[in-house]
Amino acid sequence: MNKLNYTFSLKEKIIILILVLILMGLGYYYFIDRPIRADMKAAEYAKEDLMVELDIMNVKVAQLRQMRSELENMSAENTSYMESYNASKQEISFLNDILRGTERYNIDFSDVSMDGDLIRRPFSLQFSTSDYEGAKNIINQLYNSKLRCLIADININSDKNSFDEGVIQVVLNAYFYETMNGGVYDSGLPATATN
């Protein structure tokens, strides 16, 4: 039998030990250190992306809270509602009340129109006031009315060249909205309306 009995010298043992350590270091670097560093870098990028997303979401939440607050304030300040059909007496009374301080006025109601349960009562309004602030006040009262009202178009003129002086004349077209919920059909509704 032939056995290999080779004894490494101290120098060869040191070289083999150095080579084994180098191979272990390279193995550690390529298979452990490098993937861990790449994962850490990817996690850092993901963290930055999430922080940006969080900042965007915080801005959106702040905007939504502000909008909700504004809506709550608006609804608390000015909540209009739709009267049940036929609310023409309340609407005429309201118009007479806001136009009481004018020099003269004229209200013309047109035939109502109906779309499902929604009733639209068109009217034209002409009035004159002694100053622009008076006209503006009447328009604001109409716009902010508790009755559901939509101003379609408006024309404001002065008998002078300036709104600062002279009689202010206003012509506008608008709609009062009503609902058939709780309303009673009558001859004022369009012929196509049926119960």
mmCIF file of C-alpha atoms in Angstrom, residues 8-18:
data_model
loop_
_atom_site.group_PDB
_atom_site.id
_atom_site.type_symbol
_atom_site.label_atom_id
_atom_site.label_comp_id
_atom_site.label_asym_id
_atom_site.label_seq_id
_atom_site.Cartn_x
_atom_site.Cartn_y
_atom_site.Cartn_z
ATOM 1 C CA PHE A 8 3.265 20.388 4.768
ATOM 2 C CA SER A 9 5.912 22.717 5.797
ATOM 3 C CA LEU A 10 5.114 25.679 7.984
ATOM 4 C CA LYS A 11 5.333 28.014 4.991
ATOM 5 C CA GLU A 12 2.883 25.878 2.984
ATOM 6 C CA LYS A 13 0.479 25.678 5.948
ATOM 7 C CA ILE A 14 0.539 29.463 6.251
ATOM 8 C CA ILE A 15 -0.130 29.883 2.491
ATOM 9 C CA ILE A 16 -3.017 27.364 2.607
ATOM 10 C CA LEU A 17 -4.431 29.112 5.697
ATOM 11 C CA ILE A 18 -4.209 32.482 3.922
#
